[in-house]
XYZ file of C-alpha atoms in Angstrom:
708
model
C -0.208 0.029 0.187
C 2.776 2.482 0.774
C 2.670 4.725 3.717
C 5.258 7.663 4.312
C 5.662 8.845 7.832
C 6.896 12.639 7.703
C 7.556 14.081 11.312
C 9.539 17.122 12.800
C 8.965 19.496 15.566
C 6.260 17.733 17.382
C 4.075 17.119 14.364
C 3.410 13.844 12.256
C 1.915 13.470 8.725
C 1.088 9.873 7.374
C 0.636 9.849 3.769
C -0.724 7.098 2.176
C 0.597 6.597 -1.390
C -0.800 3.191 -2.530
C -2.794 2.883 -5.737
C -2.507 4.751 -9.017
C -4.430 7.895 -8.014
C -3.216 10.778 -5.706
C -2.103 10.202 -1.977
C -4.236 10.970 0.945
C -3.434 12.408 4.272
C -4.333 9.794 6.913
C -3.108 12.074 9.858
C -1.756 15.423 10.384
C -1.242 16.327 13.945
C 0.559 15.290 17.122
C 3.792 13.493 16.518
C 3.282 9.760 16.439
C 5.696 7.453 18.372
C 6.132 4.388 16.106
C 8.736 1.745 16.235
C 11.262 1.664 13.251
C 9.800 -1.452 12.044
C 6.230 -0.277 12.401
C 3.769 -1.960 9.752
C 2.382 1.496 8.369
C 0.656 -0.406 5.568
C -1.456 -2.274 8.024
C -2.464 0.844 9.805
C -3.696 2.377 6.504
C -5.484 -0.914 5.857
C -6.954 -0.712 9.186
C -8.501 2.795 8.330
C -10.345 1.695 5.181
C -13.893 2.017 6.003
C -16.708 -0.432 4.899
C -18.738 0.256 1.882
C -22.003 1.472 3.029
C -25.279 2.190 1.146
C -25.729 5.078 -1.113
C -22.127 4.959 -1.838
C -19.628 4.153 -4.572
C -18.532 0.551 -4.559
C -15.183 1.491 -3.284
C -14.975 4.177 -0.387
C -14.743 7.664 -1.859
C -11.081 8.831 -1.827
C -10.428 12.274 -0.210
C -6.870 12.686 -1.673
C -4.334 15.450 -1.059
C -6.287 17.244 -4.427
C -9.775 15.682 -4.133
C -11.244 14.730 -7.381
C -14.878 13.910 -8.291
C -13.225 10.966 -10.462
C -12.286 9.339 -7.115
C -15.681 9.341 -5.737
C -15.259 12.670 -3.730
C -18.096 15.170 -4.116
C -17.079 17.779 -1.548
C -14.627 20.613 -2.479
C -12.462 19.556 -5.512
C -8.689 20.304 -5.227
C -8.623 21.718 -9.005
C -11.114 23.734 -10.742
C -11.314 25.195 -14.321
C -12.212 24.637 -17.827
C -10.447 24.147 -21.143
C -12.198 26.672 -23.295
C -15.646 25.722 -21.855
C -14.982 22.127 -21.390
C -14.966 21.185 -17.928
C -11.666 20.099 -16.328
C -12.658 16.840 -14.575
C -9.306 15.347 -13.361
C -8.254 11.842 -13.355
C -4.693 12.202 -11.786
C -2.345 9.384 -12.101
C 0.458 9.170 -9.591
C 4.050 9.485 -11.209
C 5.982 9.220 -8.119
C 6.713 10.608 -4.434
C 9.966 12.012 -3.332
C 9.944 12.001 0.327
C 12.426 12.270 3.158
C 12.114 12.953 6.870
C 9.883 16.044 6.922
C 9.123 16.944 3.324
C 7.435 15.151 0.446
C 6.622 16.021 -3.188
C 3.937 14.360 -5.189
C 3.993 14.223 -9.142
C 1.144 13.282 -11.020
C -0.626 13.886 -14.343
C -3.760 13.425 -16.301
C -4.057 13.883 -20.144
C -4.114 17.688 -19.832
C -2.528 18.878 -16.643
C 0.395 18.283 -14.538
C 0.500 18.452 -10.724
C 3.139 18.876 -8.355
C 1.981 18.874 -4.544
C 4.523 19.765 -1.979
C 4.272 19.543 1.965
C 7.081 20.759 4.211
C 7.350 20.485 7.990
C 9.454 23.303 9.762
C 11.628 22.679 12.812
C 8.576 23.961 14.956
C 6.232 21.306 13.447
C 4.425 23.946 11.226
C 3.033 22.409 7.868
C 3.347 24.318 4.519
C 1.380 22.853 1.576
C 1.108 24.180 -2.190
C 0.543 23.011 -5.645
C 1.826 23.768 -9.017
C -0.299 23.143 -12.048
C 0.973 22.884 -15.636
C -0.941 22.953 -18.668
C 0.289 20.318 -20.959
C -2.484 20.225 -23.788
C -2.870 22.441 -26.572
C -5.894 24.225 -25.343
C -5.790 27.118 -22.915
C -6.678 26.177 -19.471
C -8.775 28.754 -17.200
C -8.011 28.038 -13.670
C -10.966 28.825 -11.146
C -9.709 27.423 -7.987
C -6.668 25.492 -6.471
C -8.006 24.514 -2.963
C -5.416 23.114 -0.579
C -6.889 21.213 2.446
C -5.929 19.246 5.498
C -8.352 16.686 7.480
C -9.271 17.675 10.877
C -10.262 15.300 13.664
C -13.809 14.213 14.232
C -13.761 15.912 17.775
C -13.383 19.345 16.340
C -16.774 20.509 16.231
C -16.351 24.111 17.092
C -14.917 26.823 14.586
C -12.959 30.115 15.221
C -12.248 32.682 12.782
C -11.292 36.403 13.105
C -13.304 39.109 12.007
C -12.718 42.962 11.885
C -12.872 46.454 10.648
C -10.780 49.565 10.680
C -9.818 50.471 14.239
C -11.173 46.881 15.545
C -9.039 44.168 13.727
C -8.918 40.392 14.495
C -11.908 39.862 16.990
C -12.633 36.223 17.687
C -15.978 34.653 16.507
C -17.281 31.131 17.269
C -19.585 28.874 15.335
C -20.438 25.377 15.155
C -18.566 23.124 12.712
C -21.490 22.063 11.002
C -22.149 19.492 8.249
C -21.676 21.471 5.027
C -19.257 24.017 3.709
C -18.495 27.104 5.770
C -16.573 29.763 3.727
C -14.854 32.963 4.626
C -13.676 35.008 1.589
C -12.107 38.300 1.078
C -12.439 39.976 -2.326
C -10.611 43.422 -1.606
C -7.585 43.034 -3.542
C -5.408 42.957 -0.279
C -5.447 40.775 2.799
C -7.916 42.979 4.149
C -9.380 44.349 7.627
C -11.940 41.765 7.329
C -9.736 38.730 6.488
C -10.296 35.619 8.886
C -6.537 35.612 8.945
C -6.856 31.967 10.954
C -9.497 29.254 10.620
C -9.444 26.989 13.599
C -11.361 23.840 14.336
C -11.294 22.304 17.650
C -12.851 20.563 20.652
C -16.139 22.625 21.964
C -14.883 25.248 24.364
C -11.185 25.297 23.310
C -9.190 28.055 24.798
C -5.680 29.324 24.780
C -4.574 26.491 27.059
C -6.674 23.545 26.371
C -8.740 21.583 23.669
C -7.282 20.013 20.555
C -7.205 22.152 17.731
C -6.297 22.353 14.150
C -5.767 25.536 12.197
C -4.922 26.833 8.779
C -3.817 30.244 7.244
C -3.337 31.249 3.659
C 0.051 32.876 2.947
C -1.345 35.521 0.176
C -1.786 39.291 0.310
C -4.710 39.315 -1.951
C -8.084 37.695 -2.616
C -8.643 34.439 -0.770
C -10.910 31.991 0.961
C -10.632 29.779 3.339
C -13.199 27.244 4.444
C -14.399 24.325 6.870
C -16.042 21.290 5.516
C -18.044 18.435 7.084
C -19.727 15.703 5.158
C -21.270 12.199 5.894
C -18.851 10.451 3.632
C -15.319 11.348 4.958
C -13.181 13.226 7.401
C -13.753 16.975 8.059
C -11.531 19.250 6.546
C -10.119 22.654 6.557
C -8.879 24.357 3.252
C -8.502 27.172 1.023
C -6.811 29.040 -1.533
C -6.518 32.191 -3.696
C -9.949 33.417 -4.591
C -9.527 33.775 -8.424
C -11.487 36.215 -10.607
C -13.345 34.676 -13.687
C -10.797 34.360 -16.595
C -7.839 35.742 -14.507
C -5.489 32.929 -14.462
C -5.340 31.568 -17.920
C -2.521 29.053 -18.533
C -1.633 28.508 -22.182
C 0.255 25.264 -23.287
C 3.060 24.901 -21.031
C 2.228 27.522 -18.795
C 2.214 27.128 -14.771
C 0.444 28.242 -11.797
C 1.826 28.117 -8.298
C -0.564 28.320 -5.508
C 0.070 30.236 -2.269
C 1.283 28.214 0.694
C -1.529 26.965 3.090
C -0.060 26.767 6.420
C -1.290 24.173 8.917
C -0.642 24.116 12.819
C -2.261 22.052 15.560
C -1.863 21.876 19.124
C -3.613 21.671 22.736
C -4.973 25.177 22.971
C -4.498 28.505 20.985
C -1.044 29.215 22.374
C 0.354 25.954 21.247
C -1.051 26.482 17.567
C 0.224 30.113 17.696
C 3.822 29.047 18.766
C 4.492 27.071 15.505
C 3.523 30.105 13.778
C 5.874 32.318 15.690
C 8.835 29.766 15.303
C 8.429 29.884 11.745
C 8.427 33.358 11.374
C 11.465 33.747 13.540
C 13.315 31.347 11.533
C 12.559 33.148 8.141
C 15.973 34.382 6.662
C 16.191 37.885 5.291
C 14.592 39.846 8.304
C 16.493 42.116 10.552
C 17.516 40.205 13.726
C 18.958 42.980 15.980
C 16.843 44.320 18.850
C 13.821 46.090 17.664
C 14.476 49.819 17.842
C 11.999 51.850 19.593
C 10.045 53.803 17.234
C 8.604 57.281 17.255
C 6.034 57.922 14.505
C 4.989 61.480 13.830
C 1.356 60.855 12.661
C -0.672 61.521 15.773
C 1.894 64.042 16.973
C 1.552 66.601 13.839
C -0.838 64.826 11.238
C 0.086 66.999 7.980
C 1.172 69.948 9.962
C 4.907 69.492 9.226
C 7.899 71.966 9.666
C 11.280 71.681 10.642
C 11.110 73.450 14.089
C 8.377 71.457 15.381
C 9.701 68.139 14.166
C 13.132 68.950 15.416
C 11.901 69.475 18.773
C 9.851 66.265 18.761
C 12.955 64.402 17.776
C 15.035 66.175 20.624
C 12.330 64.930 23.310
C 12.178 61.479 21.489
C 15.997 61.205 21.575
C 15.859 62.250 25.474
C 13.362 59.489 26.459
C 15.235 56.767 24.614
C 13.471 56.276 21.219
C 15.975 54.887 18.565
C 14.029 55.502 15.368
C 12.122 58.431 14.071
C 9.735 57.969 11.291
C 8.167 60.844 9.273
C 4.346 59.988 8.319
C 2.350 61.317 5.612
C 2.604 64.815 4.198
C 6.401 65.146 3.159
C 5.843 64.989 -0.676
C 4.417 66.669 -3.715
C 1.202 68.737 -3.050
C 0.316 66.580 0.029
C -1.221 68.861 2.460
C -4.152 66.532 3.445
C -5.284 63.114 2.017
C -6.923 64.582 -1.139
C -3.811 64.960 -3.174
C -0.306 64.121 -3.898
C -0.259 60.314 -3.878
C 2.175 59.139 -6.752
C 4.409 62.204 -6.776
C 7.123 60.653 -4.798
C 9.446 63.740 -4.395
C 10.195 65.834 -1.389
C 7.804 68.947 -1.289
C 9.939 72.165 -1.784
C 6.969 74.147 -0.114
C 7.180 71.903 3.171
C 10.991 71.229 3.029
C 12.624 73.918 1.116
C 16.136 72.421 1.960
C 15.055 68.797 1.476
C 14.758 66.335 4.082
C 18.381 66.579 5.225
C 18.023 69.235 8.119
C 15.671 67.016 9.604
C 17.390 63.836 9.250
C 20.419 65.512 10.608
C 18.430 66.530 13.624
C 17.111 63.019 14.067
C 20.533 61.580 13.819
C 22.205 64.089 16.163
C 19.919 62.418 18.795
C 21.237 59.056 17.996
C 18.154 58.025 16.010
C 17.662 56.381 12.825
C 15.198 57.804 10.243
C 12.418 56.316 8.583
C 9.757 57.536 6.012
C 6.058 56.738 5.209
C 5.191 55.756 1.566
C 2.089 54.509 -0.151
C 3.537 53.495 -3.448
C 0.474 51.254 -4.633
C -1.741 54.433 -4.864
C -2.344 57.529 -6.608
C -4.339 60.523 -5.992
C -6.629 61.987 -8.784
C -5.167 65.256 -7.906
C -1.445 64.368 -8.715
C 0.924 65.205 -11.487
C 1.154 61.446 -12.019
C -2.654 60.944 -12.541
C -2.562 64.006 -14.896
C 0.403 62.624 -16.947
C -0.648 59.064 -16.971
C -4.559 58.538 -16.121
C -3.944 55.252 -18.160
C -2.070 53.872 -15.075
C -4.965 53.995 -12.878
C -6.435 50.309 -12.311
C -9.674 49.932 -14.075
C -11.370 49.635 -17.430
C -10.666 52.199 -19.993
C -13.426 54.942 -19.968
C -14.530 54.039 -16.497
C -13.059 55.749 -13.444
C -13.707 53.311 -10.227
C -15.091 54.613 -7.049
C -12.584 56.594 -5.164
C -11.791 55.922 -1.512
C -10.019 58.330 0.426
C -9.801 60.397 -2.514
C -7.424 58.027 -4.151
C -7.219 55.196 -6.689
C -4.982 52.006 -7.184
C -2.000 52.257 -9.402
C -1.748 49.365 -11.727
C 1.527 48.109 -10.813
C 1.073 44.998 -13.154
C 1.728 47.757 -15.807
C 5.499 47.552 -16.320
C 5.846 51.216 -16.984
C 3.874 52.137 -13.935
C 6.020 49.414 -11.774
C 9.240 50.959 -13.219
C 8.304 54.694 -12.246
C 7.469 53.793 -8.704
C 10.539 51.566 -8.389
C 12.798 54.512 -9.740
C 10.974 57.160 -7.454
C 11.526 55.043 -4.171
C 14.948 53.924 -5.272
C 16.065 57.570 -5.623
C 14.873 58.728 -2.340
C 16.512 55.763 -0.618
C 19.844 56.288 -2.583
C 19.628 60.363 -1.994
C 18.780 60.411 1.844
C 19.851 58.281 4.711
C 16.541 56.196 5.270
C 16.882 53.017 6.886
C 12.882 52.222 7.099
C 9.770 52.662 5.264
C 6.423 52.595 6.687
C 4.677 50.961 3.708
C 0.923 51.953 3.603
C -1.891 50.729 1.585
C -5.048 52.622 2.417
C -7.954 51.273 0.213
C -9.535 48.311 -1.108
C -9.422 47.460 -4.950
C -13.180 47.505 -6.196
C -12.488 47.103 -9.674
C -9.182 45.052 -10.139
C -9.023 44.793 -14.218
C -6.673 46.361 -16.820
C -8.082 48.847 -19.309
C -9.324 45.844 -21.355
C -11.313 44.383 -18.446
C -8.996 41.429 -17.864
C -8.446 40.590 -14.258
C -5.659 42.211 -12.343
C -5.869 41.018 -8.735
C -3.352 38.325 -8.790
C -0.916 40.484 -10.901
C -1.068 43.347 -8.755
C -0.199 41.403 -5.612
C 2.745 39.762 -7.476
C 3.862 43.196 -8.520
C 3.744 44.504 -4.982
C 5.727 41.417 -3.869
C 8.417 42.152 -6.747
C 8.525 45.808 -5.962
C 9.450 44.992 -2.087
C 11.750 42.252 -2.994
C 13.894 44.499 -5.656
C 14.164 47.484 -3.052
C 15.496 45.197 -0.365
C 17.881 43.815 -2.560
C 18.992 46.902 -3.957
C 19.349 48.628 -0.346
C 20.729 46.085 1.913
C 19.610 46.671 5.405
C 16.370 48.368 4.498
C 13.552 47.577 6.798
C 9.728 47.704 5.981
C 6.818 47.723 7.861
C 3.612 46.478 6.514
C 0.563 49.066 7.225
C -2.773 48.940 5.493
C -5.550 51.210 6.749
C -3.844 49.912 10.054
C -3.780 46.041 10.357
C -5.398 45.322 6.795
C -2.132 43.470 5.352
C -1.342 40.715 7.777
C -0.402 37.532 6.408
C 2.698 35.253 6.275
C 3.649 35.963 2.758
C 3.889 39.502 3.589
C 5.592 39.024 6.727
C 8.315 36.752 5.019
C 9.492 40.131 3.244
C 8.841 42.826 5.800
C 10.175 43.436 9.449
C 6.991 44.192 11.304
C 3.244 45.056 10.785
C 1.070 47.924 12.043
C -1.579 45.974 14.109
C -4.132 48.867 14.151
C -4.594 52.662 13.684
C -6.505 52.377 16.908
C -3.860 52.749 19.945
C -6.609 52.800 22.740
C -4.871 50.353 25.135
C -8.196 48.533 26.015
C -9.179 47.850 22.464
C -5.644 46.782 21.653
C -5.833 44.263 24.391
C -8.085 42.100 22.253
C -6.665 43.182 18.944
C -3.090 42.424 20.021
C -4.077 39.074 21.442
C -5.661 37.773 18.528
C -3.034 39.337 16.111
C -0.600 37.251 18.009
C -2.308 33.997 17.375
C -0.423 34.376 13.972
C 2.231 36.906 14.523
C 5.120 36.961 17.157
C 5.158 40.086 19.482
C 8.555 41.564 18.284
C 6.928 41.892 14.869
C 3.786 43.691 16.102
C 3.839 47.567 16.130
C 2.438 48.246 19.487
C 2.772 52.216 20.438
C 2.303 54.411 23.550
C -0.276 56.967 22.582
C -1.410 60.270 23.863
C -3.399 60.367 27.335
C -6.701 60.800 25.163
C -7.066 58.024 22.591
C -7.317 59.873 18.993
C -9.613 57.128 17.885
C -11.988 56.594 20.914
C -11.571 59.614 23.055
C -11.070 57.442 26.226
C -8.501 58.624 28.719
C -5.831 56.106 30.330
C -2.908 56.345 32.397
C 0.562 56.331 31.270
C 0.961 52.918 33.099
C -1.880 51.368 31.268
C -0.740 52.724 27.744
C 2.828 51.711 28.212
C 2.269 48.095 29.677
C -0.344 47.296 26.845
C 2.479 48.348 24.261
C 5.559 46.875 26.212
C 5.581 43.425 24.891
C 5.593 44.033 21.322
C 7.743 46.278 19.041
C 7.424 49.387 21.130
C 6.826 52.810 19.663
C 5.501 56.257 20.559
C 2.605 57.865 18.841
C 2.235 60.885 21.075
C 3.207 64.577 20.644
C 5.876 64.797 23.190
C 5.871 68.673 23.300
C 2.659 68.260 25.235
C 4.013 65.833 27.837
C 5.052 67.253 31.247
C 8.398 66.746 32.672
C 6.904 63.873 34.926
C 5.359 62.002 32.154
C 8.744 62.512 29.877
C 10.707 60.794 32.951
C 7.892 58.131 33.366
C 8.074 57.330 29.720
C 11.707 57.051 29.687
C 11.456 54.664 32.541
C 9.066 52.488 30.626
C 11.353 52.572 27.481
C 14.268 51.310 29.556
C 12.084 48.632 30.933
C 11.234 47.514 27.360
C 14.889 47.526 26.319
C 15.615 45.113 29.318
C 12.963 42.905 28.079
C 13.676 42.731 24.366
C 15.641 39.539 24.295
C 12.721 37.924 26.085
C 10.326 39.658 23.812
C 11.838 38.380 20.612
C 12.483 34.794 21.651
C 10.131 33.828 24.508
C 6.939 31.951 24.365
C 3.511 33.946 24.363
C 0.852 32.719 26.586
C -2.301 34.216 27.260
C -5.179 33.641 29.809
C -8.730 35.648 29.508
C -11.620 35.729 31.608
C -14.703 37.985 31.841
C -12.887 40.789 33.862
C -9.266 40.242 33.333
C -6.918 39.229 30.749
C -3.175 37.949 31.386
C -0.327 38.092 28.580
C 2.758 36.337 29.405
C 5.834 36.152 27.751
C 8.098 33.239 29.215
C 11.798 32.513 28.279
C 12.458 28.978 26.628
C 14.122 27.843 29.977
C 11.303 29.296 31.998
C 13.891 31.363 34.100
C 12.170 34.615 33.183
C 8.645 36.161 32.271
C 6.997 39.276 31.798
C 3.259 39.482 32.802
C 0.730 42.084 31.951
C -2.336 42.187 33.595
C -5.247 44.091 32.402
C -8.453 44.687 34.332
C -11.117 44.903 31.543
C -14.166 45.082 33.599
C -15.359 45.062 37.459
C -15.955 41.591 38.714
C -18.120 39.949 41.465
C -15.165 39.223 43.431
C -13.795 41.881 45.685
C -10.896 41.914 46.196
C -10.061 40.255 42.830
C -8.992 36.504 42.715
C -5.372 35.545 42.746
C -3.088 35.944 39.910
C -1.850 32.727 38.364
C 1.316 32.849 36.096
C 1.324 30.229 33.314
C 4.439 28.738 32.001
C 6.752 28.737 35.041
C 8.881 26.084 36.128
C 7.639 24.341 39.379
C 11.090 23.672 40.542
C 12.293 27.227 40.629
C 12.052 29.984 42.996
C 11.133 33.288 41.535
C 11.636 36.999 42.607
C 8.674 39.262 41.585
C 8.922 42.938 40.597
C 5.670 44.764 39.931
C 5.572 48.031 37.827
C 2.663 50.464 37.267
C 0.562 49.798 40.467
C 0.939 52.924 41.918
C -2.155 54.609 43.084
C -4.126 51.331 43.233
C -5.207 49.251 46.203
C -2.375 47.016 46.857
C -2.070 43.568 48.724
C 0.713 43.523 51.327
C 3.462 41.974 49.274
C 3.159 44.942 46.878
C 2.523 47.814 49.464
C 5.720 47.108 51.436
C 7.687 47.665 48.425
C 9.714 44.303 48.622
C 10.391 41.741 45.829
C 9.229 38.480 47.542
C 10.601 34.899 46.265
C 8.080 32.419 45.799
C 8.227 28.824 44.331
C 7.109 28.354 40.753
C 4.745 25.813 41.596
C 2.618 28.045 43.877
C 2.793 30.851 41.266
C 1.380 28.712 38.587
C -0.844 26.420 40.822
C -2.241 28.784 43.405
C -1.280 32.486 42.310
C -0.620 35.587 44.393
C -2.850 38.250 45.612
C -3.340 40.919 42.856
C -3.871 44.582 43.167
C -7.465 46.014 43.082
C -7.671 47.790 39.800
C -10.562 49.920 38.464
C -11.566 48.868 34.889
C -9.262 49.956 31.869
C -6.029 49.625 33.898
C -2.954 47.354 33.536
C 0.333 46.739 34.993
C 3.470 44.728 34.639
C 4.920 41.904 36.586
C 8.417 40.693 35.877
C 9.181 37.349 37.236
C 12.900 36.118 37.397
C 14.758 33.065 38.808
C 15.361 34.221 42.163
C 19.283 32.767 41.946
C 19.901 34.462 38.703
C 18.025 37.740 39.707
C 20.197 37.966 42.896
C 23.466 37.455 40.954
C 22.590 40.160 38.438
C 21.612 42.538 41.457
C 24.910 41.820 43.177
C 26.743 42.470 39.665
C 24.905 45.805 39.131
C 25.640 46.874 42.849
C 29.488 46.250 42.392
């Protein structure tokens, strides 16, 4: 029969390759402990179900790319047509190349070749993709290439993420019913409403309990992911690029490579997330130095830019420990508000008569790097570029698409438009000392077609990838932030070529508690832009203490989004202290295991070192509870055999238990901290604080070293 066992990083995949047709996945999930001489064929034979009534004479076969010709009447792996003739596939297996943690399946029918590939990362994350090649003489119009994995029968609950501008990635749960449940985005970018992850698990699964299977599509454009449960086979999670009619046309010999489908599993969401984090942390090409504390000028000055004010802002930023200064929207062309200028990527002589050099000099004199905001994929109707090249606006000839934020989409799949934008950005990066681009994308694509009406959604995403890749190759060391109306372009493909994401345009710390928690189900904390905003949130109007704003942002890629000219001396001193704490924790933030515990009134976010010697814990009081004083705080992930020293930050002004009120740093066993907990401060809603937990023996040694 032929069964291949792939295993790595706590994950096993059993691939049954017997027979002339495509292989099928018998198991994907926890790593199996199998004897070297285990009879895997006998296992596969033992899993063959009986033939039941109202079925084919052989059990339907749900292969790695399911086919109706094999009796599978759920979602097929390949959909399309040859000039109107349905592409019903009858794949014949040519061979399987497998070894350890990877397998490649080669197959064909009389018109298509298929290469299907699965890889397991060191952390046990599975990657799956397919390559289709048209071997006929007739053009093939691809409708869908759906990749999928089986999920366990115990997975009867679904969790996906939904969102909007200023409220990204909130969880929504539903039953995993019999039928097909699909989540699609047709916005030309990953999208604020993208499901991001689709999880199927045991009822009531949480961060630390319940078996879960999860998928994510690594693609920054139109996509769909789905869950499917039938009566005639295993439940499945799958998805692929959402292809517009006629968009992918394969001529004779042409190929299509699908986006990667990523699959994780675990007991609890934290374990599922850890596999994504490990994969991203191991991805080559990204900057690995400590993430610089960043000040972004947007909420400080908006479009009101001038050298004197921004130089003073830079001075204050340097004084509190900021390491990177990013000039946001408004520095170029006729850009005085959001109605004009996009596409004219030259420094405005009106705003900056001496160019950007004086500001860059002021920034660098404070020991900071300089970064710049750009939105290269868009064009304003009121711009020199649009007046000179209206044919470069994405859309059918003779019809202007509906504007959004007074802007249109630039057709980057047009080689001339791509070359113009590349040259403009390359000139800026060559002329000025710019080490960082905040790359924004502020609108959906409503009409992703070229002047003839041919689909351009796929080509637009591909052109964006090529532009980013080329700039990074030409300017080694350049770092790029993915921003898109806040957190609208968050996926593993864009993260494989950028250095962080902007999580949300909302910096209200209570909103961020939820947004950051569920963004981190995919993204490790050091790649998440988390900023300390002004006392009054610019998006919600709510007021929060500096301790709450700082602790909410602390365990990410820290930044400041605040006009420090309005801050008091006491606030500046306190901000400097919080930045110093973050810098001491940066090594932990970029390597530690992220653990969450959420209740109706309190959320706990813990970063725990790999050896469990250190943890940083942010505790947020989100609502009032019926217990008064609050229940003890239990800290996940600690070593029961260690003794830990506790140090709290940001609890001043609240009702404190004795161990905090006396100002000491108690030393307590890990078994007590994890299993029983410690008394917590009594905080009003919408407040948070930080607890640093360190191995007492190491902390004492460090304290002695600092004293001497």
